XYZ file of C-alpha atoms in Angstrom:
692
model
C 143.585 163.883 75.665
C 147.175 164.691 74.747
C 148.045 165.217 71.116
C 150.331 162.709 69.480
C 154.002 163.579 69.469
C 154.486 165.214 66.068
C 158.248 164.730 66.034
C 157.809 161.030 66.702
C 155.202 160.692 63.951
C 157.494 162.390 61.449
C 160.263 160.029 62.446
C 157.979 157.024 61.988
C 156.982 158.231 58.544
C 160.655 158.585 57.634
C 161.406 155.061 58.777
C 158.299 153.827 56.940
C 159.654 155.439 53.801
C 162.961 153.625 54.277
C 161.154 150.330 54.822
C 158.985 150.803 51.764
C 162.078 151.526 49.702
C 163.550 148.300 51.051
C 160.721 145.838 50.564
C 158.021 147.776 48.786
C 154.995 146.762 50.867
C 153.343 145.741 54.146
C 155.294 143.262 56.262
C 157.995 145.747 57.096
C 155.424 148.390 58.007
C 153.650 145.936 60.314
C 156.932 145.022 61.929
C 157.821 148.667 62.486
C 154.388 149.383 63.929
C 154.748 146.479 66.323
C 158.301 147.405 67.306
C 157.139 150.919 68.063
C 154.287 149.637 70.285
C 156.729 147.384 72.125
C 159.080 150.312 72.690
C 156.194 152.429 73.972
C 155.313 149.724 76.476
C 158.915 149.405 77.637
C 159.250 153.184 77.969
C 156.045 153.259 80.039
C 157.444 150.622 82.393
C 160.582 152.685 82.915
C 158.699 155.971 83.319
C 156.109 154.523 85.699
C 158.789 153.135 88.002
C 160.617 156.475 87.982
C 157.393 158.285 88.894
C 156.853 155.852 91.732
C 160.355 156.426 93.094
C 159.627 160.153 92.968
C 156.526 159.615 95.109
C 154.155 160.756 92.361
C 152.381 157.398 92.009
C 151.820 154.363 94.219
C 151.818 151.225 92.110
C 152.994 149.742 88.830
C 153.048 146.247 87.412
C 155.395 145.839 84.462
C 155.062 143.826 81.273
C 158.714 143.982 80.270
C 159.666 140.700 78.603
C 156.084 139.936 77.543
C 155.858 142.413 74.680
C 156.231 140.143 71.624
C 153.294 137.800 72.189
C 151.161 140.683 73.393
C 151.734 142.950 70.410
C 151.095 140.139 67.941
C 147.823 139.151 69.593
C 146.694 142.747 70.062
C 147.287 143.791 66.474
C 145.732 140.593 65.085
C 142.299 141.139 66.643
C 139.526 143.693 66.134
C 139.091 146.065 69.113
C 135.556 146.982 68.040
C 134.176 143.476 67.501
C 136.317 141.008 69.412
C 136.283 140.897 73.215
C 139.259 141.290 75.539
C 139.881 140.159 79.099
C 143.554 141.101 79.543
C 145.368 140.514 82.786
C 147.301 143.123 84.710
C 150.594 142.605 82.810
C 149.012 143.144 79.378
C 150.219 146.703 78.804
C 151.349 145.950 75.244
C 148.006 144.332 74.432
C 146.215 147.452 75.664
C 148.410 149.757 73.573
C 147.947 147.516 70.527
C 144.173 147.775 70.868
C 144.179 151.547 71.003
C 144.676 152.545 74.638
C 146.946 155.587 74.454
C 149.979 156.366 76.621
C 148.110 159.429 77.877
C 145.219 157.199 79.003
C 147.678 154.887 80.714
C 149.052 157.767 82.744
C 145.564 158.992 83.603
C 145.155 155.574 85.198
C 148.618 155.712 86.719
C 147.849 159.045 88.415
C 144.272 157.978 89.322
C 142.725 160.848 87.388
C 139.017 161.489 86.866
C 139.380 160.996 83.104
C 140.924 157.534 83.406
C 138.802 155.523 80.925
C 139.254 152.276 82.808
C 137.871 153.317 86.185
C 137.986 157.067 86.789
C 140.688 156.566 89.393
C 138.867 153.802 91.276
C 141.212 150.919 90.471
C 144.922 150.225 90.573
C 146.962 150.805 87.398
C 147.044 147.777 85.119
C 143.335 147.051 85.552
C 142.463 147.557 81.917
C 139.081 148.759 80.731
C 137.768 150.941 77.940
C 134.218 151.687 76.832
C 135.303 152.482 73.253
C 137.109 149.162 72.981
C 135.583 145.842 74.032
C 137.650 145.707 77.222
C 135.349 145.362 80.236
C 137.010 146.904 83.281
C 139.196 144.171 84.767
C 139.631 143.266 88.438
C 142.389 141.985 90.713
C 141.362 138.365 91.433
C 143.259 136.008 89.161
C 141.313 133.665 86.921
C 137.847 135.151 87.355
C 138.063 136.801 83.928
C 138.214 133.438 82.160
C 134.587 132.539 82.902
C 133.401 135.987 81.858
C 135.305 135.495 78.615
C 133.322 132.288 78.093
C 130.185 134.382 78.558
C 131.042 136.913 75.840
C 132.117 134.111 73.493
C 128.850 132.291 74.126
C 126.931 135.523 73.538
C 128.662 136.152 70.220
C 127.860 132.643 69.033
C 124.203 133.060 69.979
C 124.000 136.267 67.925
C 125.426 134.486 64.893
C 128.540 136.683 64.974
C 131.242 134.447 66.449
C 133.739 137.171 67.257
C 136.829 136.033 69.098
C 137.236 136.548 72.819
C 140.765 136.926 74.161
C 141.539 136.047 77.785
C 144.981 135.982 79.312
C 146.860 135.394 82.530
C 150.160 134.263 83.894
C 150.885 130.603 84.484
C 150.176 130.855 88.213
C 146.519 131.667 87.566
C 146.027 128.312 85.869
C 146.026 126.758 89.344
C 142.648 128.436 89.895
C 139.573 126.282 89.410
C 137.815 128.918 87.328
C 140.495 128.590 84.637
C 139.754 124.882 84.367
C 135.993 125.495 84.385
C 136.401 127.954 81.521
C 138.490 125.539 79.446
C 135.873 122.852 80.030
C 132.906 125.003 78.973
C 134.684 126.529 75.969
C 135.967 123.181 74.712
C 132.626 121.427 75.108
C 130.836 124.208 73.206
C 133.667 124.847 70.665
C 133.554 128.532 71.562
C 135.651 131.170 69.724
C 138.051 131.749 72.577
C 141.775 132.439 72.580
C 143.281 131.573 75.958
C 146.782 133.010 76.250
C 148.919 131.938 79.183
C 152.017 134.096 79.456
C 154.354 131.742 81.272
C 157.217 133.683 82.843
C 157.726 130.771 85.248
C 157.042 132.767 88.425
C 153.761 133.453 90.228
C 155.271 136.282 92.268
C 157.945 134.173 93.968
C 156.551 130.669 93.408
C 158.138 128.861 90.431
C 156.016 127.003 87.909
C 157.522 123.724 89.087
C 155.513 124.134 92.295
C 152.411 125.396 90.464
C 151.693 123.136 87.535
C 151.149 119.383 87.420
C 151.386 119.282 83.641
C 154.104 117.279 81.928
C 157.381 119.179 82.407
C 155.223 121.730 84.288
C 153.620 122.792 81.023
C 150.204 124.437 81.140
C 149.290 123.232 77.661
C 150.237 119.659 78.592
C 148.027 119.948 81.684
C 145.058 120.599 79.363
C 145.734 117.601 77.110
C 142.391 115.891 77.725
C 140.171 118.408 75.924
C 139.279 117.101 72.485
C 138.309 120.384 70.770
C 141.061 122.485 72.353
C 144.043 123.300 70.150
C 147.110 123.560 72.385
C 150.175 125.490 71.291
C 153.342 126.070 73.260
C 155.621 128.711 71.781
C 158.503 131.052 72.475
C 156.629 134.202 73.433
C 159.744 136.357 73.173
C 160.275 135.467 69.496
C 158.176 137.872 67.439
C 158.361 135.765 64.280
C 157.296 132.599 66.048
C 154.454 134.489 67.716
C 153.215 135.730 64.332
C 153.208 132.228 62.904
C 151.350 130.534 65.731
C 148.908 133.336 66.526
C 147.811 133.228 62.884
C 147.399 129.468 63.156
C 145.402 129.848 66.357
C 143.045 132.451 64.907
C 142.482 130.388 61.765
C 141.523 127.395 63.937
C 139.087 129.471 66.003
C 137.515 131.214 63.002
C 136.984 127.847 61.333
C 134.632 126.943 64.180
C 136.789 124.069 65.377
C 136.985 125.273 68.970
C 139.101 127.326 71.352
C 142.880 127.599 71.483
C 145.177 127.517 74.490
C 148.379 129.302 73.583
C 151.126 128.927 76.172
C 153.720 131.590 75.461
C 156.992 131.217 77.307
C 158.153 134.708 78.195
C 160.564 136.349 80.630
C 159.818 138.651 83.536
C 162.447 141.356 83.252
C 161.147 143.326 86.216
C 159.826 142.234 89.589
C 156.263 141.020 89.925
C 155.162 144.555 90.806
C 156.512 147.730 92.333
C 155.802 146.156 95.727
C 158.113 143.219 95.024
C 161.870 142.687 94.677
C 162.630 139.532 92.731
C 166.325 139.703 93.609
C 165.343 138.313 97.015
C 164.243 134.972 95.609
C 165.673 134.591 92.091
C 169.149 133.414 91.108
C 171.212 136.292 89.629
C 172.220 134.059 86.727
C 168.564 133.419 85.886
C 167.978 137.150 85.764
C 170.978 137.567 83.442
C 169.734 134.773 81.186
C 166.303 136.394 80.980
C 167.846 139.659 79.809
C 169.358 137.778 76.866
C 165.807 136.822 75.793
C 164.487 140.377 75.641
C 161.823 140.406 72.877
C 162.656 143.965 71.851
C 166.320 143.102 71.413
C 165.320 140.082 69.335
C 163.037 141.994 66.978
C 165.226 145.070 66.562
C 168.284 142.921 65.816
C 166.308 140.926 63.253
C 165.122 144.113 61.539
C 168.605 145.659 61.498
C 170.289 142.453 60.318
C 167.778 142.138 57.500
C 168.091 145.811 56.590
C 164.435 146.487 57.368
C 165.537 149.312 59.614
C 168.886 151.021 60.137
C 170.612 151.372 63.494
C 170.062 155.119 63.316
C 166.370 154.685 62.560
C 166.114 152.332 65.510
C 167.801 154.794 67.864
C 165.537 157.555 66.567
C 162.543 155.322 67.147
C 163.579 154.651 70.743
C 164.132 158.344 71.405
C 160.821 159.246 69.818
C 158.856 156.792 71.929
C 160.593 157.969 75.108
C 159.755 161.577 74.225
C 156.149 160.605 73.576
C 155.878 158.837 76.925
C 157.407 161.752 78.822
C 155.015 164.165 77.170
C 152.011 161.936 77.876
C 152.969 161.691 81.557
C 153.519 165.446 81.819
C 150.079 166.114 80.348
C 148.301 163.459 82.403
C 149.579 164.668 85.758
C 147.894 168.016 85.071
C 144.488 166.416 84.369
C 141.650 166.890 86.904
C 141.511 164.626 89.934
C 138.299 162.825 90.926
C 135.993 164.861 93.163
C 135.515 163.417 96.672
C 131.740 163.617 96.404
C 131.795 161.129 93.508
C 133.375 158.362 95.598
C 130.048 156.658 96.347
C 128.490 157.074 92.899
C 127.513 154.180 90.639
C 127.099 151.456 93.221
C 123.710 151.059 91.514
C 122.216 152.408 88.295
C 121.569 156.138 88.631
C 119.874 156.661 85.268
C 116.371 156.780 86.749
C 115.275 153.739 84.750
C 114.171 151.799 87.850
C 111.792 154.584 88.868
C 110.360 154.855 85.349
C 108.796 151.387 85.375
C 105.020 151.136 85.774
C 104.526 149.395 89.118
C 101.455 147.708 90.623
C 99.171 148.961 87.845
C 96.621 146.244 88.563
C 95.344 144.068 91.389
C 96.206 140.347 91.203
C 92.880 138.773 90.248
C 93.639 135.655 88.234
C 93.176 132.063 89.282
C 94.795 130.962 92.521
C 98.417 129.989 91.994
C 101.193 128.509 94.118
C 104.503 130.327 94.384
C 106.601 127.972 92.262
C 104.125 128.232 89.394
C 104.023 132.021 89.739
C 107.798 132.034 89.335
C 107.534 129.783 86.295
C 104.943 132.054 84.711
C 107.050 135.153 85.414
C 110.029 133.587 83.652
C 107.858 132.545 80.725
C 106.427 136.039 80.331
C 109.811 137.732 80.592
C 111.349 135.380 78.016
C 108.556 136.455 75.689
C 108.998 140.128 76.607
C 112.791 140.263 76.245
C 114.331 138.304 73.379
C 117.784 138.884 74.887
C 116.909 137.031 78.085
C 118.537 133.634 78.638
C 118.006 131.120 81.422
C 120.530 128.516 82.482
C 121.649 126.512 85.497
C 121.840 122.924 86.704
C 118.983 120.621 85.625
C 116.784 123.521 84.533
C 115.994 122.215 81.028
C 113.161 119.818 80.242
C 112.159 117.192 80.943
C 113.446 117.859 84.469
C 112.571 121.563 84.431
C 114.501 122.270 87.626
C 114.567 120.226 90.823
C 111.507 122.198 91.996
C 109.970 122.499 88.456
C 110.351 126.291 88.477
C 111.618 126.219 84.869
C 109.466 123.342 83.599
C 108.362 123.737 79.985
C 110.570 126.722 79.220
C 113.276 124.949 77.220
C 110.587 123.131 75.251
C 108.860 126.395 74.388
C 111.890 128.631 73.792
C 114.469 126.090 72.694
C 117.842 125.072 74.040
C 119.424 128.205 72.589
C 117.726 130.340 75.238
C 117.022 127.903 78.102
C 119.753 125.377 78.714
C 121.589 123.289 81.268
C 124.969 124.393 82.562
C 127.815 122.281 83.890
C 127.578 121.453 87.585
C 129.777 124.392 88.565
C 128.341 127.389 90.391
C 131.204 129.759 89.623
C 130.714 128.927 85.943
C 127.001 129.677 86.125
C 127.522 133.156 87.546
C 130.777 133.970 85.715
C 129.399 133.028 82.305
C 126.270 135.004 83.160
C 128.427 138.049 83.877
C 130.102 137.756 80.479
C 126.788 137.415 78.666
C 125.441 140.465 80.493
C 128.500 142.490 79.483
C 127.657 141.616 75.882
C 124.144 143.010 76.255
C 122.127 139.936 77.198
C 119.909 139.399 80.252
C 120.998 136.157 81.951
C 118.634 134.783 84.585
C 120.555 131.940 86.195
C 119.656 129.413 88.851
C 121.789 128.131 91.707
C 120.088 124.895 92.671
C 120.346 125.364 96.451
C 121.583 128.334 98.492
C 123.897 125.946 100.301
C 125.934 125.537 97.098
C 126.258 129.170 96.072
C 129.629 129.605 97.773
C 131.853 128.522 94.834
C 130.248 131.469 93.006
C 130.867 133.956 95.814
C 134.049 135.293 94.194
C 132.214 135.920 90.937
C 129.398 137.680 92.795
C 131.329 139.713 95.358
C 134.423 140.686 93.336
C 133.040 140.686 89.797
C 129.291 140.899 89.259
C 128.439 143.663 91.717
C 131.581 145.746 91.214
C 131.424 146.171 87.435
C 129.428 149.403 87.393
C 131.392 150.965 90.240
C 134.863 149.873 89.212
C 134.338 151.012 85.609
C 132.950 154.398 86.665
C 129.568 153.519 85.120
C 130.977 152.348 81.769
C 130.117 148.662 82.228
C 127.418 146.799 84.106
C 126.318 143.186 84.464
C 122.618 142.995 85.402
C 122.433 139.248 86.063
C 119.500 137.783 88.002
C 120.483 134.896 90.272
C 117.556 132.760 91.454
C 118.268 130.736 94.587
C 116.006 128.401 96.596
C 116.685 128.991 100.302
C 115.535 128.025 103.772
C 114.657 125.133 106.014
C 111.529 123.473 107.387
C 111.773 120.815 104.647
C 113.930 118.246 106.503
C 116.843 119.178 104.292
C 119.582 118.969 106.887
C 122.776 121.007 106.957
C 123.181 121.339 103.215
C 119.680 122.003 101.890
C 118.418 124.483 104.468
C 120.693 127.502 104.540
C 119.654 131.144 104.569
C 122.112 133.523 102.924
C 120.513 136.969 102.884
C 122.555 138.515 105.709
C 125.862 137.641 104.060
C 124.878 138.995 100.658
C 123.237 142.087 102.173
C 126.786 143.135 103.060
C 127.716 143.183 99.360
C 127.304 146.673 97.819
C 125.725 146.779 94.373
C 123.399 143.778 94.765
C 119.616 143.984 95.054
C 118.055 141.189 97.131
C 114.419 140.088 96.942
C 112.771 137.625 99.340
C 109.039 137.223 98.535
C 106.660 135.388 100.867
C 103.719 134.710 98.531
C 102.953 133.891 94.917
C 101.846 137.346 93.735
C 104.880 139.062 95.235
C 107.162 136.400 93.804
C 105.831 136.995 90.311
C 105.821 140.779 90.527
C 109.281 141.046 92.057
C 110.851 138.509 89.693
C 109.476 140.316 86.644
C 110.929 143.561 87.982
C 114.263 141.838 88.640
C 114.348 140.704 85.010
C 114.022 144.322 83.856
C 116.379 146.169 86.200
C 119.811 147.362 85.099
C 121.515 146.017 88.225
C 122.352 142.538 89.559
C 119.634 140.864 91.628
C 119.803 137.969 94.070
C 116.298 136.494 94.052
C 115.668 134.292 97.067
C 112.831 131.769 96.929
C 111.873 129.874 100.073
C 111.502 126.211 99.194
C 109.016 125.732 102.029
C 106.659 128.234 100.389
C 106.818 126.889 96.825
C 103.601 124.875 97.172
C 102.362 126.010 100.565
C 98.623 126.710 100.564
C 98.840 129.864 102.685
C 101.346 131.404 100.234
C 98.902 130.868 97.363
C 97.369 134.029 95.837
C 95.378 135.133 92.798
C 97.827 135.403 89.912
C 98.841 138.884 88.695
C 98.690 139.672 84.979
C 101.736 139.775 82.708
C 102.267 143.526 83.211
C 102.383 143.354 86.999
C 105.628 144.682 88.495
C 106.467 145.337 92.146
C 109.069 147.976 93.025
C 112.147 146.977 94.972
C 112.324 148.786 98.306
C 108.578 148.902 99.018
C 107.465 146.897 102.035
C 103.874 145.794 102.525
C 101.783 146.177 105.669
C 99.980 142.850 105.536
C 98.129 143.343 108.828
C 97.388 146.643 110.502
C 97.706 147.109 114.255
C 98.385 149.626 117.002
C 100.188 147.872 119.872
C 103.348 146.425 118.293
C 105.109 146.163 114.931
C 106.432 142.873 113.579
C 108.957 143.134 110.751
C 109.476 139.855 108.910
C 109.809 138.017 105.583
C 109.782 134.493 104.163
C 108.234 131.661 106.181
C 108.489 133.624 109.424
C 106.182 136.258 107.978
C 103.425 133.645 108.028
C 104.285 132.489 111.547
C 104.027 136.136 112.597
C 100.616 136.515 110.956
C 99.272 133.393 112.647
C 100.543 134.691 115.996
C 98.984 138.126 115.371
C 95.591 136.537 114.667
C 95.793 134.485 117.843
C 96.818 137.531 119.892
C 93.910 139.490 118.463
C 91.598 137.060 120.235
C 93.428 137.985 123.440
C 92.817 141.687 122.914
C 96.089 142.758 121.270
C 96.528 144.659 118.006
C 99.681 143.607 116.137
C 100.875 145.237 112.891
C 102.816 142.921 110.554
C 105.151 144.186 107.823
C 106.505 142.034 105.008
C 109.689 143.811 103.858
C 109.691 141.868 100.540
C 113.160 143.118 99.570
C 116.262 143.006 101.756
C 118.149 145.457 99.547
C 116.838 148.092 99.248
C 115.073 148.063 102.616
C 111.934 150.172 103.012
C 112.949 152.104 106.129
C 110.080 154.567 105.824
C 107.301 151.994 106.154
C 109.054 150.372 109.111
C 109.753 153.665 110.927
C 106.221 155.002 110.396
C 104.785 151.827 111.892
C 107.110 151.812 114.909
C 106.387 155.487 115.629
C 102.720 154.517 115.745
C 102.911 151.290 117.780
C 105.974 152.180 119.923
C 107.213 148.588 120.011
C 109.110 146.528 117.424
C 110.206 142.947 116.952
C 112.085 141.517 113.969
C 111.497 137.871 113.114
C 113.463 135.821 110.583
C 114.691 132.292 109.957
C 118.424 132.992 109.628
C 120.846 132.837 112.568
C 120.380 135.381 115.343
C 123.994 136.561 115.383
C 124.605 138.986 112.510
C 121.321 138.002 110.883
C 119.656 140.709 108.818
C 117.319 141.389 111.705
C 120.241 142.955 113.548
C 120.497 145.582 110.801
C 116.783 146.338 110.953
C 116.871 146.551 114.759
C 119.843 148.913 114.638
C 118.091 151.213 112.175
C 114.972 151.297 114.346
C 117.055 152.134 117.413
C 118.889 154.887 115.532
C 115.790 156.507 114.073
C 112.896 155.714 116.411
C 114.504 155.583 119.868
C 112.356 158.314 121.428
C 109.177 156.597 120.275
C 110.008 153.198 121.808
C 108.268 151.816 124.886
C 110.427 148.698 125.014
C 113.580 147.141 123.592
C 113.773 146.267 119.908
C 113.606 142.478 120.043
C 114.631 139.757 117.596
C 113.464 136.199 117.066
C 115.666 134.051 114.866
C 117.262 130.639 114.510
C 119.716 129.514 117.128
C 123.355 129.944 116.127
C 123.697 126.413 114.877
C 123.709 124.328 111.751
C 120.345 122.877 110.768
C 119.954 119.146 111.464
C 117.996 116.608 109.425
C 115.777 115.248 112.214
C 112.494 117.185 112.351
C 112.671 117.055 116.151
C 116.107 118.655 116.129
C 115.301 121.079 113.288
C 112.287 122.355 115.217
C 114.571 123.140 118.131
C 116.913 125.249 115.974
C 114.530 127.155 113.705
C 111.856 129.602 114.890
C 108.408 128.020 115.119
C 104.908 129.291 115.714
C 105.067 128.681 119.437
C 108.337 130.598 119.787
C 107.086 133.442 117.587
C 103.808 133.750 119.500
C 105.559 133.793 122.875
C 108.193 136.311 121.742
C 105.594 138.758 120.459
C 103.424 138.399 123.574
C 106.398 138.923 125.907
C 107.173 142.232 124.207
C 103.509 143.261 124.258
C 103.499 142.714 128.031
C 106.834 144.500 128.578
């Protein structure tokens, strides 16, 4: 880390001395501190663009014109206790919280020591493990729900620290912004929402974005009873001080969240990839320059003899020198090593392998799968006091639409087991925020068919946290999801989703086919340090053939360990879920005909137990993969490809697949039976390959 510029520090001390002589105490010192931070941010914007023009960097997104509101907010909060979800233009916020110019340039040059991501993310994606800034991402608006999660977590610990979340006005068109306002207002959470309204979402003016009165974001949110709405001049430092103090007092009094709409100016283009002169009126650009927050504050300080013109010029020169020195030092820092590019997709601490797996044989009373899941959740709530469960209709007396959570809210209270709004993105996004704060959220999406509003939170947020932060942050949320057909559920209560989510790096996926496996895998999921998608087939919840003796409360099953549920020598079946049972019934029938069929239950999609599959295929020399999802791009295609790649010389026939037809699933049982694999189809498919 670069040393601070000693000349600049001496100059600041000199100016401090002058200020103290003028007014004798703090306000002038605060003002000078804030002016200096604003000048640092402006100097960084200028330097970063110069470096880009020189071909030394590739991207910059400027905050020029936003500095006043940002410095006031940043210096008014506690970087060690409060939480921060700044958006890409929040350079001055980051500096105010303690991010150094040298660290900014480490990010700018994509250096290994970049504290936000180790060179994995674009500049402006703030993150710091020594400050409560979880590594931020590019999608706009997703951070708001995570901010709700950290605010909710702080309330549940009895330490209602403030969470700050910001964006431009364009982001407020996103549904997740509205979901966050709704949750925070309903719960009176300690949240400061700051919308920095520069009136342009890249090239689209706010008049085309916002339906609020006079296109105001705060007016658009007028219906929320506990939400304090403030609209201020975000370029006026004095006005910012007044209203930020008012906002924080409101939040700390427990009255609810605050939406602060700060009208600012965008003095540079949206980013280094944009040229606003192509779509903005030259006069508008000139008018914006007249509202420069640095010009406002420096003039005020000079006019009121808080600082002299010479001191101000010295201050500007000192900050420019400091920025130049920081950039010069940062460009010499080590680059990331190529071999680290794939690290930290999952936890690499060894914790997963340290757990005590399968240390007993399930020997309790017979139990159906849905009750095994309920018991696993109950035991893990008892085991981990930081575990929370929430989702739609999961609290008593409903206890979930399938009763998987029945009794839990009664036993553990609504503080730990509670209903969420009917909003899937909220369920996952808030879970992410709680996990960042050190809790273990186990959330439920009521049906797989409705998980898609949460896909952004899962694909771009949940699973990328560890990787994008270079192992500084992680969000080990468990997402329970009922899946599958055969229940006359029609198009929207029958979907299988494993193949789509298997394509998402950083996400473990479990898909148990019986009660004991469901309990053992779910308990493991609740203890892992990585996100888990836990798929539960609705058709197996109370199915007699999926019933097993119940494991004890210490029973864990490792992810990535398949189970050979029937041994054989003539052919290998690889399956999971309901189709695993269809395969077993077919294997028993074929045994009567003189065939020996080995059946493997993979149990987890990610990680996949290749070794068990390959060893079986090398023995039997034939393989067929059977699953309920669509044939095209179903997960069976991945398994078949791996078998072909690794076992080709052992094969005595093609690697076959049996799956659902490439269609939606209809309500009529006659039609559904035509689309989904059934016992007759499974039996015939296996026998055809045996006779190949």
